[in-house]
Coordinates of C-alpha atoms and ligand atoms in Angstrom, one line a residue:
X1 CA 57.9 123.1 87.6
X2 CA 55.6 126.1 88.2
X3 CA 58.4 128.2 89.2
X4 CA 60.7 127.3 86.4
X5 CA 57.0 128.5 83.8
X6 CA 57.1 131.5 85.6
X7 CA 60.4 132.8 85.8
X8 CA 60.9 132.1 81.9
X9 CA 59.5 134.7 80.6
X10 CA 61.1 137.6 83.1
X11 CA 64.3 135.9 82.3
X12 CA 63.7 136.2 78.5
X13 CA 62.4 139.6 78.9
X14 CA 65.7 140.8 81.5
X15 CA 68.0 139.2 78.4
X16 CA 66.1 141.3 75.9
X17 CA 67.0 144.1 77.8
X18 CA 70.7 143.5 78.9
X19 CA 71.0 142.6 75.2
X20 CA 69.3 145.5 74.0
X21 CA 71.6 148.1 76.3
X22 CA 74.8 146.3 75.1
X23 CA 74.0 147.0 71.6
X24 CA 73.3 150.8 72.5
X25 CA 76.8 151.3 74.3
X26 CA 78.8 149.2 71.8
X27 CA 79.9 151.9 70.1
X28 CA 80.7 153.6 73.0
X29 CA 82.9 150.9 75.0
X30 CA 86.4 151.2 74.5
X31 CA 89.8 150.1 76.7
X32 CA 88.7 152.9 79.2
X33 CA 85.9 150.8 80.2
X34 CA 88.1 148.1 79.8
X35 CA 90.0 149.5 82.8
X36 CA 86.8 151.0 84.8
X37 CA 85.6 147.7 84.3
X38 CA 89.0 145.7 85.7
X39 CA 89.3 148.3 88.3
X40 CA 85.9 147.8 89.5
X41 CA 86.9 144.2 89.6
X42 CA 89.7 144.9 91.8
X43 CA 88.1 146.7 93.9
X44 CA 86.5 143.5 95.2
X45 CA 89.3 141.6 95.7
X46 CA 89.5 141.4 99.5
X47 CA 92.2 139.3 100.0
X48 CA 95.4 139.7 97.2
X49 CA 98.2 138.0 99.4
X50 CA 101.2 138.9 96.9
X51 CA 99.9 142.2 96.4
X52 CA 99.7 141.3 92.8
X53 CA 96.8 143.3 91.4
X54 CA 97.4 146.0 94.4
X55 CA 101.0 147.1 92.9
X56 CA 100.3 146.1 89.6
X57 CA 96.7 147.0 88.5
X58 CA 98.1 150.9 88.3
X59 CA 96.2 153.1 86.5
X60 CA 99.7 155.1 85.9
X61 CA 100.5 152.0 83.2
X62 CA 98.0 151.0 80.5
X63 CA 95.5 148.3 81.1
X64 CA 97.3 146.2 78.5
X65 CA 100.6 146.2 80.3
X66 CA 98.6 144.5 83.6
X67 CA 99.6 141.4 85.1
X68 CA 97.3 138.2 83.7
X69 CA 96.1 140.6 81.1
X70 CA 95.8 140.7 77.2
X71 CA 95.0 143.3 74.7
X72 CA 94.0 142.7 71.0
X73 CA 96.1 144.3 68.4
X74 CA 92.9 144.8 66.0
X75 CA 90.6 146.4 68.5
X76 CA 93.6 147.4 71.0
X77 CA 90.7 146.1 73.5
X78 CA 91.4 143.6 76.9
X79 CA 90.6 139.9 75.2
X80 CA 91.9 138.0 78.0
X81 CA 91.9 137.8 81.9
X82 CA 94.0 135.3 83.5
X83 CA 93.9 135.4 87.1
X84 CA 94.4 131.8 87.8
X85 CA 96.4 130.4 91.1
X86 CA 97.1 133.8 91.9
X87 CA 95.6 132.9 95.6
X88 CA 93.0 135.9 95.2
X89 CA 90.1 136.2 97.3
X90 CA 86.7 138.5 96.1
X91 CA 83.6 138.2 94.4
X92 CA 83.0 138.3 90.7
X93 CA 81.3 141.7 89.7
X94 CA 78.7 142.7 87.3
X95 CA 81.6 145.4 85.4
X96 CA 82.9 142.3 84.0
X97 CA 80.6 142.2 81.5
X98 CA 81.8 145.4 79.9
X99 CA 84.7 143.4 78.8
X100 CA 82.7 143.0 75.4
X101 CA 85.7 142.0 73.5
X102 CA 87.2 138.9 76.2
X103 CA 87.5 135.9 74.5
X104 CA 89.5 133.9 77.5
X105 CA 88.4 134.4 81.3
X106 CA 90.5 132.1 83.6
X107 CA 90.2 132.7 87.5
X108 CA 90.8 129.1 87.9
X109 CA 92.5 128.4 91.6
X110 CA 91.8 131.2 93.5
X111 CA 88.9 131.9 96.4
X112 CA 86.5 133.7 94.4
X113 CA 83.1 132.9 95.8
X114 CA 79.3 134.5 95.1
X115 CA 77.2 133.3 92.1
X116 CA 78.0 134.6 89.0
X117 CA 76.1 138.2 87.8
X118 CA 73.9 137.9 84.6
X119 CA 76.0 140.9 82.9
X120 CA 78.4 137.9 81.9
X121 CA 75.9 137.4 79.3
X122 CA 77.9 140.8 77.7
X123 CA 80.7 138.5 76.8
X124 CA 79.7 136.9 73.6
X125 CA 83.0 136.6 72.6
X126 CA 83.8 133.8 75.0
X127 CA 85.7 131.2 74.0
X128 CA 87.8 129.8 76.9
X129 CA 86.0 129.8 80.3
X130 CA 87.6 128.0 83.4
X131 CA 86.5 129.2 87.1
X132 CA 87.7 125.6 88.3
X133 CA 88.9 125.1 92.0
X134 CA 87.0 128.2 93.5
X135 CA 84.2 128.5 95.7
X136 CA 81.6 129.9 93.7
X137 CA 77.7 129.1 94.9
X138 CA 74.5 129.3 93.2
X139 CA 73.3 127.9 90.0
X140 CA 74.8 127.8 86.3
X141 CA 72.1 130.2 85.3
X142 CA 69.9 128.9 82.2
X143 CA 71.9 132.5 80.1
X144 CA 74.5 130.0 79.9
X145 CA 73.3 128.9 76.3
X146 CA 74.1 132.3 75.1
X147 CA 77.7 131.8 74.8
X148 CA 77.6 130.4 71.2
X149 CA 81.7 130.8 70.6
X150 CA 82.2 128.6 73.8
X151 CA 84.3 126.0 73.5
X152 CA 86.0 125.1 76.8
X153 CA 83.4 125.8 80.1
X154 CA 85.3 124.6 83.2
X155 CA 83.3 124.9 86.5
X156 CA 84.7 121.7 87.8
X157 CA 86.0 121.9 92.3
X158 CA 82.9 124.8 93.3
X159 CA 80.1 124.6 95.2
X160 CA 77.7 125.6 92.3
X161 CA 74.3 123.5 92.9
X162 CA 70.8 123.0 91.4
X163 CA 70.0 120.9 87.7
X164 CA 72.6 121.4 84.8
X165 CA 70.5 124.0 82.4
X166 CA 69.3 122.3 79.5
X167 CA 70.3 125.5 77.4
X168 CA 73.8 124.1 77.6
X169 CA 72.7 121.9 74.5
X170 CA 73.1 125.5 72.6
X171 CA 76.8 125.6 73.1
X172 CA 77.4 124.1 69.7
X173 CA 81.2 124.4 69.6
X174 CA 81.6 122.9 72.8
X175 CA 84.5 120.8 73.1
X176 CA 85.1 120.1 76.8
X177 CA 82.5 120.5 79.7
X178 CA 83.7 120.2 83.2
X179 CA 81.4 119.8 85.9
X180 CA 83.3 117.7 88.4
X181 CA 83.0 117.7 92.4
X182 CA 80.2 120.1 93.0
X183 CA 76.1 119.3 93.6
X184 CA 74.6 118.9 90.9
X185 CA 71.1 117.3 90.9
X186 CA 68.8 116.1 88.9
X187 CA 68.7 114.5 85.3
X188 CA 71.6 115.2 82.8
X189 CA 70.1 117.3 80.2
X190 CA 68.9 115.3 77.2
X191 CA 70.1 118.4 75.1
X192 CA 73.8 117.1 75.7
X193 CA 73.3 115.4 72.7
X194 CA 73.6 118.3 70.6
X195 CA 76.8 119.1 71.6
X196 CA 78.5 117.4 68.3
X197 CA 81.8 118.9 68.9
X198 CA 82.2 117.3 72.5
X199 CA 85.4 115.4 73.2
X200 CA 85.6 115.8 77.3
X201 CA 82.9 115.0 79.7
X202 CA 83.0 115.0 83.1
X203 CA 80.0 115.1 85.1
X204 CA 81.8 113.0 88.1
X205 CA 81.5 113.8 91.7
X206 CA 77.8 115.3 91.6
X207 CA 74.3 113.9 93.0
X208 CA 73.4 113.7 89.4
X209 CA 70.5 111.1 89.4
X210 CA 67.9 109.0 86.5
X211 CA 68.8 107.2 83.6
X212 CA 71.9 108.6 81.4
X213 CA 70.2 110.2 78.4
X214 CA 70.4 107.9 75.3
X215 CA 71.1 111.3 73.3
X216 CA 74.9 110.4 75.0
X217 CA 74.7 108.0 71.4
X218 CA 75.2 111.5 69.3
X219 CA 78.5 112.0 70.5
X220 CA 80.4 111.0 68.2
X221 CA 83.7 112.7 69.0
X222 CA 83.3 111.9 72.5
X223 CA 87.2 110.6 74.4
X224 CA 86.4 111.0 77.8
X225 CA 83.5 110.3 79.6
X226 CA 83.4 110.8 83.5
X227 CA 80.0 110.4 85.3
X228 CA 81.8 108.3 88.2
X229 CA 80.2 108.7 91.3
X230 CA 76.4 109.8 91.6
X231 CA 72.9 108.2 91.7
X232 CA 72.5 107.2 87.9
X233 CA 70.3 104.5 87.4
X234 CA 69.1 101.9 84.7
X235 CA 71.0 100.4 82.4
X236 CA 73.8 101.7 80.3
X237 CA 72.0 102.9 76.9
X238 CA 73.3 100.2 74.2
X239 CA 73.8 103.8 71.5
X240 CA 77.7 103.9 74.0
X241 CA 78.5 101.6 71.0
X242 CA 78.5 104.5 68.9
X243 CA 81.2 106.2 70.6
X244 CA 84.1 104.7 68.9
X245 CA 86.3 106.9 69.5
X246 CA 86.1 107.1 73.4
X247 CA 89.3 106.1 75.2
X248 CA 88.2 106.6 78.2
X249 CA 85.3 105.7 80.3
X250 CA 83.9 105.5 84.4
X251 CA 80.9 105.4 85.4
X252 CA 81.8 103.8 88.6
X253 CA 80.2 104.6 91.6
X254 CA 76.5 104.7 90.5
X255 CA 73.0 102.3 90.6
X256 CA 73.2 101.4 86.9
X257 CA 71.5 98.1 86.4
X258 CA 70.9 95.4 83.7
X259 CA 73.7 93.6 81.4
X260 CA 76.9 95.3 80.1
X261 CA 76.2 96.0 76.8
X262 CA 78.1 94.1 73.9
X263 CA 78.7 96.7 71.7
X264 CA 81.4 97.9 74.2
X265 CA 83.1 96.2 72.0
X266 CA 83.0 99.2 69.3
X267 CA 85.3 101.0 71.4
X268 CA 88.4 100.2 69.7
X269 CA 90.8 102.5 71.0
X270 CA 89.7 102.7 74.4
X271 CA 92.3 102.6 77.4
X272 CA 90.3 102.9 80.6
X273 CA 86.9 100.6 81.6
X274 CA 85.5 101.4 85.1
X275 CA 81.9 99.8 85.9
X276 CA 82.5 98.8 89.3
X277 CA 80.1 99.8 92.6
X278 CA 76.7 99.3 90.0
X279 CA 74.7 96.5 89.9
X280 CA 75.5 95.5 86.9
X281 CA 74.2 92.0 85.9
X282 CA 74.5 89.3 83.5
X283 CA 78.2 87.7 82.1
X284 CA 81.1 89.6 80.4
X285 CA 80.6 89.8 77.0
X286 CA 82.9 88.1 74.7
X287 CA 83.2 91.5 72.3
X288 CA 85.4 92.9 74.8
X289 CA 88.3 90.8 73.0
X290 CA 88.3 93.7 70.6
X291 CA 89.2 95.8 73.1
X292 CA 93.1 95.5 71.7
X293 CA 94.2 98.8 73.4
X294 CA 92.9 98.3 77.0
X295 CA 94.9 98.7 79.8
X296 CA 92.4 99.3 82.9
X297 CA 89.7 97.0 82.9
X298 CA 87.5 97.3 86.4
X299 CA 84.3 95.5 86.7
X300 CA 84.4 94.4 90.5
X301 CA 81.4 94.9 93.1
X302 CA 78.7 94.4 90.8
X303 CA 76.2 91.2 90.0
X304 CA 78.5 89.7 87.2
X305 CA 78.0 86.2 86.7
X306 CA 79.1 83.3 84.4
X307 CA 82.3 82.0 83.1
X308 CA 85.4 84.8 83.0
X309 CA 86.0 84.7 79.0
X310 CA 89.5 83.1 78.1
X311 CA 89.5 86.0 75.4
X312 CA 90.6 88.2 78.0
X313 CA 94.2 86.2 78.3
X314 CA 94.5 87.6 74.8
X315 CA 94.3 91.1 75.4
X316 CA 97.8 91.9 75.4
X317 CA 97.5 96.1 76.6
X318 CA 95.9 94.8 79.9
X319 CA 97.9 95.7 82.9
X320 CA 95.6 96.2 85.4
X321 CA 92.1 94.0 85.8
X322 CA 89.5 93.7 88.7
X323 CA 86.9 91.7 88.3
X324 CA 86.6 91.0 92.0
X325 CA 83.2 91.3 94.2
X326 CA 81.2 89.4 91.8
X327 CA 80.2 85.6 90.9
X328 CA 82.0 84.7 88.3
X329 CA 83.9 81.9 87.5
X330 CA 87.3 80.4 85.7
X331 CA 90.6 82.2 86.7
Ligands
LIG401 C1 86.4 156.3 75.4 O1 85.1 156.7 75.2 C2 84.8 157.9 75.9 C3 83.3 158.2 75.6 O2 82.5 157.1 75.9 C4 85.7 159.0 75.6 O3 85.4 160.2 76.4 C5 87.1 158.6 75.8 O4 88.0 159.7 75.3 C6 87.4 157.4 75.0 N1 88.8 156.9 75.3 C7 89.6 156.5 74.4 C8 90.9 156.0 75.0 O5 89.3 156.4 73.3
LIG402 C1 102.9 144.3 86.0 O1 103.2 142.9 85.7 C2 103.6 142.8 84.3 C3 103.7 141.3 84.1 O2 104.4 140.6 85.1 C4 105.0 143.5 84.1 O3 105.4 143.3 82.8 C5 104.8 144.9 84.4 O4 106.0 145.6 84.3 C6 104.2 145.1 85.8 N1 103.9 146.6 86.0 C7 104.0 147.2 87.1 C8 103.7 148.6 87.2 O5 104.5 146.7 88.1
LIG403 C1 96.8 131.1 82.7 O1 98.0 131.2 83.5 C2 98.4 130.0 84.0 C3 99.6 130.2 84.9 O2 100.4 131.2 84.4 C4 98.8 129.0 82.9 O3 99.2 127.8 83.4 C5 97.5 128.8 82.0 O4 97.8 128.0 80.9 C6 96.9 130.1 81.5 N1 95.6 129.9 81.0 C7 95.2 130.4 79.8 C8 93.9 130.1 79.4 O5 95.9 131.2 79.2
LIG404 C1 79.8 148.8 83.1 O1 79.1 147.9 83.9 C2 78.5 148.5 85.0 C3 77.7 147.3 85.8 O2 77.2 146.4 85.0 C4 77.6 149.6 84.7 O3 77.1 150.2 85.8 C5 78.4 150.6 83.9 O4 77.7 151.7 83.5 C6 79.0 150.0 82.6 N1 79.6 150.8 81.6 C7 80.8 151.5 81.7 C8 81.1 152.3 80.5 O5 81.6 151.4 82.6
LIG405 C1 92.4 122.8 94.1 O1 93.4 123.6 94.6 C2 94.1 123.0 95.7 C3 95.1 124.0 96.2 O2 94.5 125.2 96.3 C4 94.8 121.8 95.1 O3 95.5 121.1 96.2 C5 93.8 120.8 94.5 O4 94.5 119.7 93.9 C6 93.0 121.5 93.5 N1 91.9 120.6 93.1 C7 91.6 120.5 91.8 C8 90.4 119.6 91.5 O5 92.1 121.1 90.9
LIG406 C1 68.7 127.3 73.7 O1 68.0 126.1 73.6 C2 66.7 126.1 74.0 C3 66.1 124.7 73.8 O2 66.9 123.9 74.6 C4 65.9 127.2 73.2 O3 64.5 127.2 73.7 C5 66.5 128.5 73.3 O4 65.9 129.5 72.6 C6 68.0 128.4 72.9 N1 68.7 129.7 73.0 C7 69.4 130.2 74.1 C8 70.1 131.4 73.8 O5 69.4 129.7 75.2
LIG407 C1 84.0 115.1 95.6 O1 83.8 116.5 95.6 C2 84.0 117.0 96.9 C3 83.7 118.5 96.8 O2 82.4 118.7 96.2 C4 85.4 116.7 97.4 O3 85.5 117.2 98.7 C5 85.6 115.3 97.4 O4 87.0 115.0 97.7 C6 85.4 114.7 96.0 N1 85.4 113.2 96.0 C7 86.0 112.5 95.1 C8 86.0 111.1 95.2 O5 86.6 113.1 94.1
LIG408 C1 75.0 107.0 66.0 O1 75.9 107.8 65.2 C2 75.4 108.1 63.9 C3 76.5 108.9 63.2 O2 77.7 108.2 63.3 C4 74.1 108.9 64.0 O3 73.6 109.1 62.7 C5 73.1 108.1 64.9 O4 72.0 108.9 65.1 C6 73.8 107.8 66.2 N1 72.8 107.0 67.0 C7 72.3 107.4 68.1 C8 71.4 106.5 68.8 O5 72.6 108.4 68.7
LIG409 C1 84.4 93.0 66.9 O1 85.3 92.9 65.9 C2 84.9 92.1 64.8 C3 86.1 92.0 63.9 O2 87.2 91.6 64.6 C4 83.7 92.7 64.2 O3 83.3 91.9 63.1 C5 82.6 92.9 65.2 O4 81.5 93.6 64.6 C6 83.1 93.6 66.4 N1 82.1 93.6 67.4 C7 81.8 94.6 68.2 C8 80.6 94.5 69.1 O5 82.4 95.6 68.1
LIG410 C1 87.4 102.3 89.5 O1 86.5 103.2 90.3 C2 86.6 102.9 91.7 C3 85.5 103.8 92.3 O2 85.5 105.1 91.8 C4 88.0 103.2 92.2 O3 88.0 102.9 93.6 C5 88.9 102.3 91.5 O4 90.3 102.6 91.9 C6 88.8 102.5 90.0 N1 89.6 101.5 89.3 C7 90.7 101.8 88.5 C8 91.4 100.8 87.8 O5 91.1 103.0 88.4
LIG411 C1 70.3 94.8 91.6 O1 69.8 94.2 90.5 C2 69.0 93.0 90.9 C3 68.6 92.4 89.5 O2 69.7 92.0 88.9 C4 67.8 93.5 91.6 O3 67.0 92.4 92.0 C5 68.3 94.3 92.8 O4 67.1 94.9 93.5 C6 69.2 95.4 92.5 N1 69.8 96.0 93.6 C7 69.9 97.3 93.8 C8 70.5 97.8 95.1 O5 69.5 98.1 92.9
LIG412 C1 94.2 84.0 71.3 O1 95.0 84.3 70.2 C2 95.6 83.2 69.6 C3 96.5 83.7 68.4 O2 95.9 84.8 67.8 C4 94.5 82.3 69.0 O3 95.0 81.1 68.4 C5 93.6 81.9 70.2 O4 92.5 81.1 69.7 C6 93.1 83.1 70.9 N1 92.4 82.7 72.1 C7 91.1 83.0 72.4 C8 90.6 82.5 73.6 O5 90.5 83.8 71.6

């Protein structure tokens, strides 16, 4: 806690000044640092097993004519970089921040590891950012909440560690955040809530541990929620019944506690049920005959007592149910 006071106001101060200096080059970046800046990048590739960058990245050709990149027509600047399964091995360096005018950044599948440099916080353009399936370290720094046009952050398959910054809450065009299989600890930011626009979350696969956040109730575009496997505990917040458009839901694999809450039954159009490995207490409730689209209903290896509800016969979608590992009753 003392650390986190102090380091706030050098970090504020650092983005004052990276901010600052971006504003006094603007005028002066154009698709020549575009190319010092890809070239710089390449130059910290250390592995490039199809020699794709090494032959192509020529500085004979122009920058726009690269392999996995894109050039504006407006600006006639690079506004995307797609490296992704290319099988490329390197570090990400600070040059690519000079990219003022990328929009998309893929490097999805590929080796990169290291953490990532603050001059990313150069790109306010982003839109589109997927470094999925790599093996960068480190934490998702807090400079995070400065990508405002963000609306696709895909970190999911690193190694990438510490709490998830609540800052995130800033990326207010957010649609999908993808966090899956690394370590993340700690709370999920209560700020998740503001993310309005938020249709994919998947938090799954992390050490991710307290109560989920009833600010989850805001959500009201949510489809997919994923917190499967980590150490979340109490019960599950009754505002889930205001997700009524989710289609989609596990949250298997955790210490959640207390009764399943009725309002499940809200979630009209949902597909895909997974409570099971909680401790989840109490009987099914009968609401879940409105459940007319389900197909995957898994409640087993939790606390579940009482009489199986004959409503369930009537749910017609249903083509996979387990409600086994528990003490209920009926057939
Ligand atoms: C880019 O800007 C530099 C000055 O910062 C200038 O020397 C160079 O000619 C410019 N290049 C193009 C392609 O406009
Ligand atoms: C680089 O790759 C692009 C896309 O595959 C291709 O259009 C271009 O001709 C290549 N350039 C060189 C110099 O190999
Ligand atoms: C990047 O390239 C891959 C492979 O060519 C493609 O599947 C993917 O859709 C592209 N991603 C973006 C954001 O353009
Ligand atoms: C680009 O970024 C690097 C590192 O952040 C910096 O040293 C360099 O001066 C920047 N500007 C240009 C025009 O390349
Ligand atoms: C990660 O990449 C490997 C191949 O490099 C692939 O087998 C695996 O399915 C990918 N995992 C994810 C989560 O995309
Ligand atoms: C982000 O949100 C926090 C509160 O969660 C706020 O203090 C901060 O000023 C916001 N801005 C940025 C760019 O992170
Ligand atoms: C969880 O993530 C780790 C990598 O962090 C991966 O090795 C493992 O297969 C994942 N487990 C599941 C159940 O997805
Ligand atoms: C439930 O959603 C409504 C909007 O549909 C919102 O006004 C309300 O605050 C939400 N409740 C909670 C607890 O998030
Ligand atoms: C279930 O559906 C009925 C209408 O069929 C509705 O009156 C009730 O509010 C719903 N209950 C829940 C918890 O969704
Ligand atoms: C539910 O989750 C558990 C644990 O993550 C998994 O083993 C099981 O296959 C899932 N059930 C369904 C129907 O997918
Ligand atoms: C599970 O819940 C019961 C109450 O229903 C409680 O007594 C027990 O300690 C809980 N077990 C674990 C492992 O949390
Ligand atoms: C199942 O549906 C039928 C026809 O809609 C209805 O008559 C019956 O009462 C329902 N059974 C249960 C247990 O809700």
């Amino acid at each position: 806690m003392a650390k986190t006071c102090f380091l706030h106001p050098l970090m504020f101060m650092l983005l004052l000044f990276v901010t600052f200096r971006a504003t006094l080059s603007k005028n002066s970046h154009n698709i020549t640092t575009d190319q010092s800046a890809l070239l710089a990048f390449k130059s910290h590739i250390t592995h490039d097993p199809h020699n794709l960058l090494a032959t192509n990245w020529s500085t004979s050709t122009s920058v726009c004519n690269w392999i996995g990149v894109t050039c504006g027509s407006k600006h006639h600047r690079v506004t995307a970089l797609n490296l992704s399964f290319m099988d490329l091995t390197g570090t990400v360096q600070p040059h690519l921040g000079n990219l003022s005018f990328l929009a998309s950044l893929s490097l999805r599948q590929n080796s990169f590891h290291g953490s990532l440099p603050l001059e990313l916080t150069n790109l306010r353009r982003l839109k589109y950012l997927n470094l999925g399936n790599n093996s960068f370290d480190g934490e998702i720094p807090s400079w995070f909440g400065y990508f405002a046009q963000l609306q696709r952050l895909l970190l999911y398959a690193n190694e990438f560690t510490g709490v998830i910054p609540s800052t995130i809450g800033n990326l207010s065009k957010l649609e999908k955040l993808s966090l899956y299989n690394n370590n993340f600890k700690g709370q999920i930011p209560t700020t998740i809530g503001s993310l309005s626009n938020l249709k994919w979350l998947y938090l799954d696969n992390n050490s991710l541990s307290g109560n989920i956040p009833i600010e989850i109730g805001h959500l009201t575009r949510l489809e997919d929620l994923e917190l499967e496997h980590n150490n979340l505990n109490g019960e599950i917040p009754s505002v889930i019944g205001n997700l009524t458009t989710l289609t989609y839901i596990d949250l298997s694999y955790n210490s959640l506690s207390g009764e399943i809450p009725p309002v499940l039954g809200n979630m009209i159009f949902v597909t895909y049920i997974n409570l099971s490995y909680n401790n989840l207490s109490g009987g099914i409730p009968l609401t879940i005959k409105n459940l007319t689209s389900i197909e995957d209903l898994d409640l087993s290896s939790n606390n579940l007592k009482g009489e199986i509800p004959s409503v369930i016969g009537n749910l017609t979608t249903l083509t996979y149910i387990d409600l086994s590992s528990n003490s209920l009753s009926g057939k």
